[in-house]
PDB file of C-alpha atoms in Angstrom:
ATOM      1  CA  UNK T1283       0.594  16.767   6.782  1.00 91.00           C
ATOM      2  CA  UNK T1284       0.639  13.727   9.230  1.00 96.00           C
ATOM      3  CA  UNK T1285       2.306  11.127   8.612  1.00 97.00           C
ATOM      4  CA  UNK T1286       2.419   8.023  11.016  1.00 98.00           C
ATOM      5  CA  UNK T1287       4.680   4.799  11.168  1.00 98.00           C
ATOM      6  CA  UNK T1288       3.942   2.035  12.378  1.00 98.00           C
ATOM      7  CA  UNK T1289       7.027  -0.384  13.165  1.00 97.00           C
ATOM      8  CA  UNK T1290       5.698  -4.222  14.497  1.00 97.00           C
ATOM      9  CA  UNK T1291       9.619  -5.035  15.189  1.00 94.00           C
ATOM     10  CA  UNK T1292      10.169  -6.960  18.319  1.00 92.00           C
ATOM     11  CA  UNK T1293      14.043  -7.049  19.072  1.00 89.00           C
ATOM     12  CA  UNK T1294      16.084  -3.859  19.741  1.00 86.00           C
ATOM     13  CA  UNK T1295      17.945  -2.872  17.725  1.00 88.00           C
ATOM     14  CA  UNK T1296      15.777  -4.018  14.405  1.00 91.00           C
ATOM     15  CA  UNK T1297      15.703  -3.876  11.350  1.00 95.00           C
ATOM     16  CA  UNK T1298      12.324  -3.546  11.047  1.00 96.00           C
ATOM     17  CA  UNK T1299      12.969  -0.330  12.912  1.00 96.00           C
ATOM     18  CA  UNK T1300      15.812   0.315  10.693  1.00 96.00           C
ATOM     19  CA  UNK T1301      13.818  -0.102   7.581  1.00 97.00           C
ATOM     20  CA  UNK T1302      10.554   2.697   8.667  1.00 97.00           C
ATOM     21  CA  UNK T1303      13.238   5.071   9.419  1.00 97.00           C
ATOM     22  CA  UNK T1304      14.740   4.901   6.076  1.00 97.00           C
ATOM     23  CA  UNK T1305      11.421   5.341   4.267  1.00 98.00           C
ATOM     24  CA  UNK T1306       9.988   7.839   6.775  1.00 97.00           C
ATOM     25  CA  UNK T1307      13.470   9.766   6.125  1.00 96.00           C
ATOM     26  CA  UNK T1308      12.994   9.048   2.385  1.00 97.00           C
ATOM     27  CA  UNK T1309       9.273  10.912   2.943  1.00 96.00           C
ATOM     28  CA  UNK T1310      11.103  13.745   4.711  1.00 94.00           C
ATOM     29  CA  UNK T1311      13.098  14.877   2.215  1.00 94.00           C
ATOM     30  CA  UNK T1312      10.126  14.215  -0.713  1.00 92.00           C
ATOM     31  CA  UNK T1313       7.613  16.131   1.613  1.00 92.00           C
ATOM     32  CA  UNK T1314       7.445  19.775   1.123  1.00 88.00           C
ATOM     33  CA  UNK T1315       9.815  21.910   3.818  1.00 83.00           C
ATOM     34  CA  UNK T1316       8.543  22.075   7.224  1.00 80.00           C
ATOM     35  CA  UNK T1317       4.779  20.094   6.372  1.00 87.00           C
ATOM     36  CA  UNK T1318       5.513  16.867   7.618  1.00 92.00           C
ATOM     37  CA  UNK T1319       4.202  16.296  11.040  1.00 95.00           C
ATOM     38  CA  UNK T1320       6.015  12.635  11.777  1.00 96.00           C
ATOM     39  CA  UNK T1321       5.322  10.506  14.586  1.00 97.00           C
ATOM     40  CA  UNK T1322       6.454   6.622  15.156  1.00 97.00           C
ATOM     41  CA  UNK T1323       4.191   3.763  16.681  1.00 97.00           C
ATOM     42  CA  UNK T1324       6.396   0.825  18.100  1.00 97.00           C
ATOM     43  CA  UNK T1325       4.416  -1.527  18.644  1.00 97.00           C
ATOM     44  CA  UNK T1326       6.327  -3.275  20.599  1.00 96.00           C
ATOM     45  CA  UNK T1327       5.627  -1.028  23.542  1.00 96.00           C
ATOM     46  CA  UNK T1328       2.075  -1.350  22.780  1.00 97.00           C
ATOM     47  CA  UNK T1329       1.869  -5.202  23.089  1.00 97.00           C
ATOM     48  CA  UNK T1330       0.360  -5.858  26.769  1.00 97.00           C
ATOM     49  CA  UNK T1331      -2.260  -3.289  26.236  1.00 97.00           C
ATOM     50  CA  UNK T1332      -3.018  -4.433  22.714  1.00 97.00           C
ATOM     51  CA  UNK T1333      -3.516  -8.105  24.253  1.00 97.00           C
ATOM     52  CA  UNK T1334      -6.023  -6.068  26.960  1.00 96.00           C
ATOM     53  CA  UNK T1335      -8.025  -4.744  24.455  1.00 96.00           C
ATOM     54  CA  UNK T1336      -8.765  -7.795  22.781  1.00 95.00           C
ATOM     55  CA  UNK T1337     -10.071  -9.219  25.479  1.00 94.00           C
ATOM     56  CA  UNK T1338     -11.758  -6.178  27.161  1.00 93.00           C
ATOM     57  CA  UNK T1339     -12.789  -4.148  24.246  1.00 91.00           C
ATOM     58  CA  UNK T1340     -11.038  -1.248  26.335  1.00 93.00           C
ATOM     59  CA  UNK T1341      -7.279   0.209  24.670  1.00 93.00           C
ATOM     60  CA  UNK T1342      -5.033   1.695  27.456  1.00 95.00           C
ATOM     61  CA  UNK T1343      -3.995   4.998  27.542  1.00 96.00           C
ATOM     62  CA  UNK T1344      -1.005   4.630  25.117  1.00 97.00           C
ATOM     63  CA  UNK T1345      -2.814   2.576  22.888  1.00 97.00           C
ATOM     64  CA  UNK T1346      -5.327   5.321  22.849  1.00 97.00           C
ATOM     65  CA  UNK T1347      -3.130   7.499  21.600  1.00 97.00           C
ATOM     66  CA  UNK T1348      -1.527   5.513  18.843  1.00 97.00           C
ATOM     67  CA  UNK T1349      -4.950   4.661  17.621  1.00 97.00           C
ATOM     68  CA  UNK T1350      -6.189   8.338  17.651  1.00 97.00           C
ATOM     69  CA  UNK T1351      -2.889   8.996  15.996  1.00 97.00           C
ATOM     70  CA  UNK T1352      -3.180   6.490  13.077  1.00 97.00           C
ATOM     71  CA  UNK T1353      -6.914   7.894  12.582  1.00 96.00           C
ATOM     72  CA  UNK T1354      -5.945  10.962  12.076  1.00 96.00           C
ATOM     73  CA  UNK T1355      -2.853  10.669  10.109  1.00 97.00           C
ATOM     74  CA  UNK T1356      -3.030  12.053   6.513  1.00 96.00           C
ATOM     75  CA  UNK T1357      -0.504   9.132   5.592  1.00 97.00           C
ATOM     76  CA  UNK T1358       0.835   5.829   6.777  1.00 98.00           C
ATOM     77  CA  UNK T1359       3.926   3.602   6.624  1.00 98.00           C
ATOM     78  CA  UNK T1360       3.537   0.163   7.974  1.00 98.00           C
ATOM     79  CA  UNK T1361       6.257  -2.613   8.642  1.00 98.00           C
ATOM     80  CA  UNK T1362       6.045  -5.793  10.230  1.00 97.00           C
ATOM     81  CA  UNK T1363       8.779  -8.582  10.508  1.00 96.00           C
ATOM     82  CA  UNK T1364       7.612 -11.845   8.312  1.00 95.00           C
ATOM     83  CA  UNK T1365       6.363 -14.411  10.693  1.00 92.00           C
ATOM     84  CA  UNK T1366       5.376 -17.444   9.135  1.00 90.00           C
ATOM     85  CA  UNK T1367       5.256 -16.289   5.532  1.00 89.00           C
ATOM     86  CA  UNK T1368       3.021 -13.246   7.078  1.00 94.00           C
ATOM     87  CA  UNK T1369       2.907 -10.665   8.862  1.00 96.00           C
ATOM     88  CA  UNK T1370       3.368 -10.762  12.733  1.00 96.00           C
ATOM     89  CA  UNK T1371       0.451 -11.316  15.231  1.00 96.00           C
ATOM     90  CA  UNK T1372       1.309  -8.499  17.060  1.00 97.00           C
ATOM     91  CA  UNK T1373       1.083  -6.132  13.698  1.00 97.00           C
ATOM     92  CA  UNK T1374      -2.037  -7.894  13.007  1.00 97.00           C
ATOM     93  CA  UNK T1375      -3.345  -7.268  16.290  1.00 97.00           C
ATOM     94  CA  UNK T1376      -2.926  -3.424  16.195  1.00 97.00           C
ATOM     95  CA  UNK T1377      -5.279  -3.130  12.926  1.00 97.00           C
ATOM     96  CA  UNK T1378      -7.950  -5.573  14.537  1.00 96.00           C
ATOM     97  CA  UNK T1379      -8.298  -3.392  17.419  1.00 96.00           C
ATOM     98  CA  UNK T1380      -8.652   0.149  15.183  1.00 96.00           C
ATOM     99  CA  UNK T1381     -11.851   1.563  13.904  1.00 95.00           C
ATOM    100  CA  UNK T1382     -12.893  -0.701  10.539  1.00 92.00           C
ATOM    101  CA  UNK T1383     -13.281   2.923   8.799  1.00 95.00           C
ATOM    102  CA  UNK T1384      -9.917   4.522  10.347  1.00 96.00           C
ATOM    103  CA  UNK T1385      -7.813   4.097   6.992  1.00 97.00           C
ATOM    104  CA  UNK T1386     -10.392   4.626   4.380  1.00 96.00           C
ATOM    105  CA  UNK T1387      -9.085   6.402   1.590  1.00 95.00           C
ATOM    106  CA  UNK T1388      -6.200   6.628   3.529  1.00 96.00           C
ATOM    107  CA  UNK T1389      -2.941   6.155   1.356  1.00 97.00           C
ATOM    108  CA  UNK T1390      -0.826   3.524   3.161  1.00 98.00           C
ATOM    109  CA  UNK T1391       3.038   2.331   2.173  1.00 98.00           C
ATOM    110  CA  UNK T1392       3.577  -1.281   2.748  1.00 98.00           C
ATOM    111  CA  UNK T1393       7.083  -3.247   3.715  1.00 98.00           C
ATOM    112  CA  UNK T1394       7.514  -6.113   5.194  1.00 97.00           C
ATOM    113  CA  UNK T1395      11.714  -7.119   6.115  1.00 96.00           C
ATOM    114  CA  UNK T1396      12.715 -11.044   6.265  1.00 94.00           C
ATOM    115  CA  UNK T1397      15.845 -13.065   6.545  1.00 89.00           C
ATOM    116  CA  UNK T1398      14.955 -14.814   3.278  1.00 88.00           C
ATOM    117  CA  UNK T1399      14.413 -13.109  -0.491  1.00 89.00           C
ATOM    118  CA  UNK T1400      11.590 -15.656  -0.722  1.00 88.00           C
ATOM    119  CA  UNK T1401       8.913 -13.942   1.688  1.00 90.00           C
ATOM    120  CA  UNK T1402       9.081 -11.456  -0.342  1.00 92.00           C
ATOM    121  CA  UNK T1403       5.951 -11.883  -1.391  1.00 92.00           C
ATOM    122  CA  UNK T1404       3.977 -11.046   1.883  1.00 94.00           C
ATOM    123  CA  UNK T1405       3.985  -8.089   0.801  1.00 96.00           C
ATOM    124  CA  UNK T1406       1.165  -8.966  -2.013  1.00 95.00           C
ATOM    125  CA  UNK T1407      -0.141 -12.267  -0.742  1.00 95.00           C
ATOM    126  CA  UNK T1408      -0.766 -10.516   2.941  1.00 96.00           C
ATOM    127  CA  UNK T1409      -0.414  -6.844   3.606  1.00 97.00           C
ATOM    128  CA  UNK T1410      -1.928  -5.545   0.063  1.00 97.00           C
ATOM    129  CA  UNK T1411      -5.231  -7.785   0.551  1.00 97.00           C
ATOM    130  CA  UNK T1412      -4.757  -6.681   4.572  1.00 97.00           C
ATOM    131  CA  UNK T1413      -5.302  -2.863   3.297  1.00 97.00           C
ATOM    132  CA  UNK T1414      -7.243  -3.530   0.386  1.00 96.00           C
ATOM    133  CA  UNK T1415     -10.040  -4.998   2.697  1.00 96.00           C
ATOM    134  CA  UNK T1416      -9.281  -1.528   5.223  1.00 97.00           C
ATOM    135  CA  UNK T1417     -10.162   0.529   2.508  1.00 96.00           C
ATOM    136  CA  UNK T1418      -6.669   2.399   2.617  1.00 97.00           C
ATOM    137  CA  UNK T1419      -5.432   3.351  -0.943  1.00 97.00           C
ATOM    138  CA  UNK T1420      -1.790   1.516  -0.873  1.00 97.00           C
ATOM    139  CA  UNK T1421       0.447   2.699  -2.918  1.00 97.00           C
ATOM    140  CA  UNK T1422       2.221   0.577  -5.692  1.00 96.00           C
ATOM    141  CA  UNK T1423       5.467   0.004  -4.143  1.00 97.00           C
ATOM    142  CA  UNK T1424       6.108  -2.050  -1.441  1.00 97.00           C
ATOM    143  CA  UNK T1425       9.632  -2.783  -0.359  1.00 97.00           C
ATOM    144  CA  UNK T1426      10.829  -5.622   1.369  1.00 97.00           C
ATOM    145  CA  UNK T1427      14.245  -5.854   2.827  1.00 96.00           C
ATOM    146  CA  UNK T1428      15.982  -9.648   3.236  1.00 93.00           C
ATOM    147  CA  UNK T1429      19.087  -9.393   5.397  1.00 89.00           C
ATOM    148  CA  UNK T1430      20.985  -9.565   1.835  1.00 90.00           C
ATOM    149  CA  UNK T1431      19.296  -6.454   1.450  1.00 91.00           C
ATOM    150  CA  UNK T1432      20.908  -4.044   3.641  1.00 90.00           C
ATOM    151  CA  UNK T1433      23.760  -2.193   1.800  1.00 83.00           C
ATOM    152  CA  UNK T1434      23.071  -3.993  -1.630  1.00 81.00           C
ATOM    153  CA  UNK T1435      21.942  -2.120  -4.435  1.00 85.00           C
ATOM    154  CA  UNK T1436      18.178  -1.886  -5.067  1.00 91.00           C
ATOM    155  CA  UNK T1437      16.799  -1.161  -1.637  1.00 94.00           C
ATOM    156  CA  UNK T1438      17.385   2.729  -1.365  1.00 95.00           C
ATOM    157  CA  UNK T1439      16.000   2.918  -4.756  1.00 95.00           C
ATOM    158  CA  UNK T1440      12.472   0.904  -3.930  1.00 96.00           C
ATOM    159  CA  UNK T1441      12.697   3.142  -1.009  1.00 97.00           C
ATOM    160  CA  UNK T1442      12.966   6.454  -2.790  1.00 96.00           C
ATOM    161  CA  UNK T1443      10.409   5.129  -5.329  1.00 97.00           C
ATOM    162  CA  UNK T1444       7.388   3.962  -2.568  1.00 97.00           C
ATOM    163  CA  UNK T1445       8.240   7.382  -0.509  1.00 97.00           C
ATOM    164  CA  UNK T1446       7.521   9.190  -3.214  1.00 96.00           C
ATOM    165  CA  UNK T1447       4.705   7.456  -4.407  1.00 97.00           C
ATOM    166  CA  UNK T1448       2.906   8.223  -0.850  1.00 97.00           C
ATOM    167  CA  UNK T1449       4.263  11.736  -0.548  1.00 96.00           C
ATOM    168  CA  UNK T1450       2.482  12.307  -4.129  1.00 95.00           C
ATOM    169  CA  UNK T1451      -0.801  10.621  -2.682  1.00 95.00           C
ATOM    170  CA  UNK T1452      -0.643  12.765   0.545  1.00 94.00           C
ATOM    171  CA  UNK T1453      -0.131  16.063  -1.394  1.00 89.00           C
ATOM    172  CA  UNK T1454      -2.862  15.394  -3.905  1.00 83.00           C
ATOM    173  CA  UNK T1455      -0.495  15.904  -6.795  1.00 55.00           C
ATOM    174  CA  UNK T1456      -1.688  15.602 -10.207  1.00 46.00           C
ATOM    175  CA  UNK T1457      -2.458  12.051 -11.631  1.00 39.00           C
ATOM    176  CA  UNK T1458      -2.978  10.716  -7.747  1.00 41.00           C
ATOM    177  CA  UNK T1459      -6.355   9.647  -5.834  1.00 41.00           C
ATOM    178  CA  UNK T1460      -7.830  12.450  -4.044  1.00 39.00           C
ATOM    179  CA  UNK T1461      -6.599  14.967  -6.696  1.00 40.00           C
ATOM    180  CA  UNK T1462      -8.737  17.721  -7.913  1.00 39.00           C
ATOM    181  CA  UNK T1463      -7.667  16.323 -11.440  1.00 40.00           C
ATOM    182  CA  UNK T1464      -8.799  13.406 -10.637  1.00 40.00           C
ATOM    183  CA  UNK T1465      -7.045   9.919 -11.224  1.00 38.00           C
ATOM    184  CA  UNK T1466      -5.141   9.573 -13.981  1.00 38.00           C
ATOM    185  CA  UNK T1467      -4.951  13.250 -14.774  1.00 39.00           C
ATOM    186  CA  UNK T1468      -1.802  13.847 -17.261  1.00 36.00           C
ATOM    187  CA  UNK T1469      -2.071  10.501 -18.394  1.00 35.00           C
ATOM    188  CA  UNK T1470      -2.886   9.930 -22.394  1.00 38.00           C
ATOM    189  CA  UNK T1471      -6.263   9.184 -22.762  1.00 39.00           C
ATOM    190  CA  UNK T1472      -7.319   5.416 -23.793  1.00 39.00           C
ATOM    191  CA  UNK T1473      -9.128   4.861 -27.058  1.00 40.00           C
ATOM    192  CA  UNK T1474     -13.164   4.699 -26.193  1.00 42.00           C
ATOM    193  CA  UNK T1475     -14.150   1.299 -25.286  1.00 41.00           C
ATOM    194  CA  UNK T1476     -15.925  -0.398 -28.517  1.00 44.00           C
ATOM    195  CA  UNK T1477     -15.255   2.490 -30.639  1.00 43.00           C
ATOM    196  CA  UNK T1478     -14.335  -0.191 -33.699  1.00 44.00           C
ATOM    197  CA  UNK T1479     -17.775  -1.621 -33.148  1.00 41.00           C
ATOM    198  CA  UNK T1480     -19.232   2.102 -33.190  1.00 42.00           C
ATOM    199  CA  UNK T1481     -17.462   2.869 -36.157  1.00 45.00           C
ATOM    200  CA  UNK T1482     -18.506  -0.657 -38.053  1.00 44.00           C
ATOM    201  CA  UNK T1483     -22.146  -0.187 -36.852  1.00 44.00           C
ATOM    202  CA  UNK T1484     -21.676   3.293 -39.010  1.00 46.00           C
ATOM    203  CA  UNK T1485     -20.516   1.727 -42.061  1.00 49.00           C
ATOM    204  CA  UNK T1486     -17.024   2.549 -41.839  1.00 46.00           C
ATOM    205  CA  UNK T1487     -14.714  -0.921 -43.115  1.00 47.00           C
ATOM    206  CA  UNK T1488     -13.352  -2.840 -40.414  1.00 45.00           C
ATOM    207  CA  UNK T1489      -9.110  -2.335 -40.305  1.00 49.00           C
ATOM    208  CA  UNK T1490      -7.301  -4.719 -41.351  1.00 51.00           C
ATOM    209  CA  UNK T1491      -4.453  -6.170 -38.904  1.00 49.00           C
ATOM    210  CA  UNK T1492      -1.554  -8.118 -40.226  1.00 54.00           C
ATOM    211  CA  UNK T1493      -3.467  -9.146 -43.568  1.00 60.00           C
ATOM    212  CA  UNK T1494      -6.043 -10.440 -42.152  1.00 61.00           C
ATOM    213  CA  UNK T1495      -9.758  -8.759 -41.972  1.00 70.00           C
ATOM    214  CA  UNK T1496     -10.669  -8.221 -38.627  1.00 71.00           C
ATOM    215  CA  UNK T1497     -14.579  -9.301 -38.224  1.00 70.00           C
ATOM    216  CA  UNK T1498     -16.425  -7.022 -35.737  1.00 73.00           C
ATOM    217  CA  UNK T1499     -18.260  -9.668 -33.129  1.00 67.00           C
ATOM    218  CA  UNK T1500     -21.845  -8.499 -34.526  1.00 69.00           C
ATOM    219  CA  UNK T1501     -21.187  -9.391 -37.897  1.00 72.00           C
ATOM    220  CA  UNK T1502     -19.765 -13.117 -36.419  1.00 67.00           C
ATOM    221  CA  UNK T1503     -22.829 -13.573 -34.246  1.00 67.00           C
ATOM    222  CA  UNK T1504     -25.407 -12.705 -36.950  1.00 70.00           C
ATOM    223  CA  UNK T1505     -23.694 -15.368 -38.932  1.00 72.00           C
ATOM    224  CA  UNK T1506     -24.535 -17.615 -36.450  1.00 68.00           C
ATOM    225  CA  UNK T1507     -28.196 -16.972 -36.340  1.00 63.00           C
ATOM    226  CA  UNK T1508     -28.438 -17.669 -40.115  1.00 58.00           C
TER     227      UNK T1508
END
């Protein structure tokens, strides 16, 4: 499996760095033994011939390669620095410049790190719709890391949790899109969708709930008509 990370951190050392190590680690040790194929795109060695491309429709050589790489990864994990209650340009930037139909169906872990608890929610407001609109298949849990974060409780566990959640996706375990069980497979199956006004169309009495008698919609419309 392939796995790619994509870090849009700008200072070195950083913790946006710091953060798609952890989960990539966290992937690591949820992968199998010896499948995962890893690689790491900084983008902030990318940022000149990002800047290129949008203006010349050409990527450089490295960029190239990043953007093959990201194509072809069976997995991503994406992080960006908050910038204005978003994410950065230059993260922005990278995904404007790949192929519209590069992450389609792709699964896709989300994070986002801040100096504030309050942006944490770039992480649904921004990068989910960001995804959403790419077609990837993010998975439910995002983590964001404030610099109260780091060494609190909480944060290795959202890590654990959202590696996990991708490895799963990746594999094509049971229960996960792209499964040969199919979504929701293990799952207890939902009662049919208008079975009570099936089984009132059949004669059978409507239930009562808390005392009262529930009156199927037909029978409240009909009265209506009278």
């Amino acid at each position: 499996m392939k796995l790619v990370v994509v870090s849009a951190g700008l200072s070195v050392p950083s913790s946006t760095r710091l953060l798609a190590d952890r989960l990539a680690a966290a992937a690591r040790r949820r992968a199998p033994a010896g499948e995962l194929d890893l690689r790491v795109v900084e983008l902030r060695d990318l940022a000149v011939e990002i800047a290129h491309h949008l203006t010349s429709g050409f990527p450089g050589k490295a960029l190239a390669g990043a953007l093959d790489a990201v194509a072809a990864a069976d997995g991503l994990i994406v992080v960006t620095p908050v910038f204005a209650a978003s994410y950065s340009g230059l993260f922005k930037s990278f995904f404007d410049v790949l192929d519209k139909d590069a992450l389609a169906g792709r699964p896709v872990l989300i994070a986002a790190t801040g100096g504030t608890a309050r942006h944490s929610l770039v992480l649904d407001h921004a990068l989910r719709p960001l995804f959403a609109h790419l077609r990837a298949v993010v998975v439910p849990t995002g983590v964001y890391a404030a610099s109260e974060d780091w060494g609190a409780e909480g944060l290795p566990e959202r890590i654990e949790r959202a590696a996990g959640e991708l490895v799963a996706l990746m594999t094509g375990l049971p229960g996960t899109p792209g499964s040969s069980a199919g979504p929701g497979a293990g799952l207890p199956a939902a009662a049919p969708a208008g079975a009570a006004a099936r089984e009132s169309a059949a004669g059978t009495a409507p239930e009562e709930a808390g005392g009262f008698r529930v009156v199927p919609f037909e029978e409240r419309l009909a009265a209506l008509r009278t």
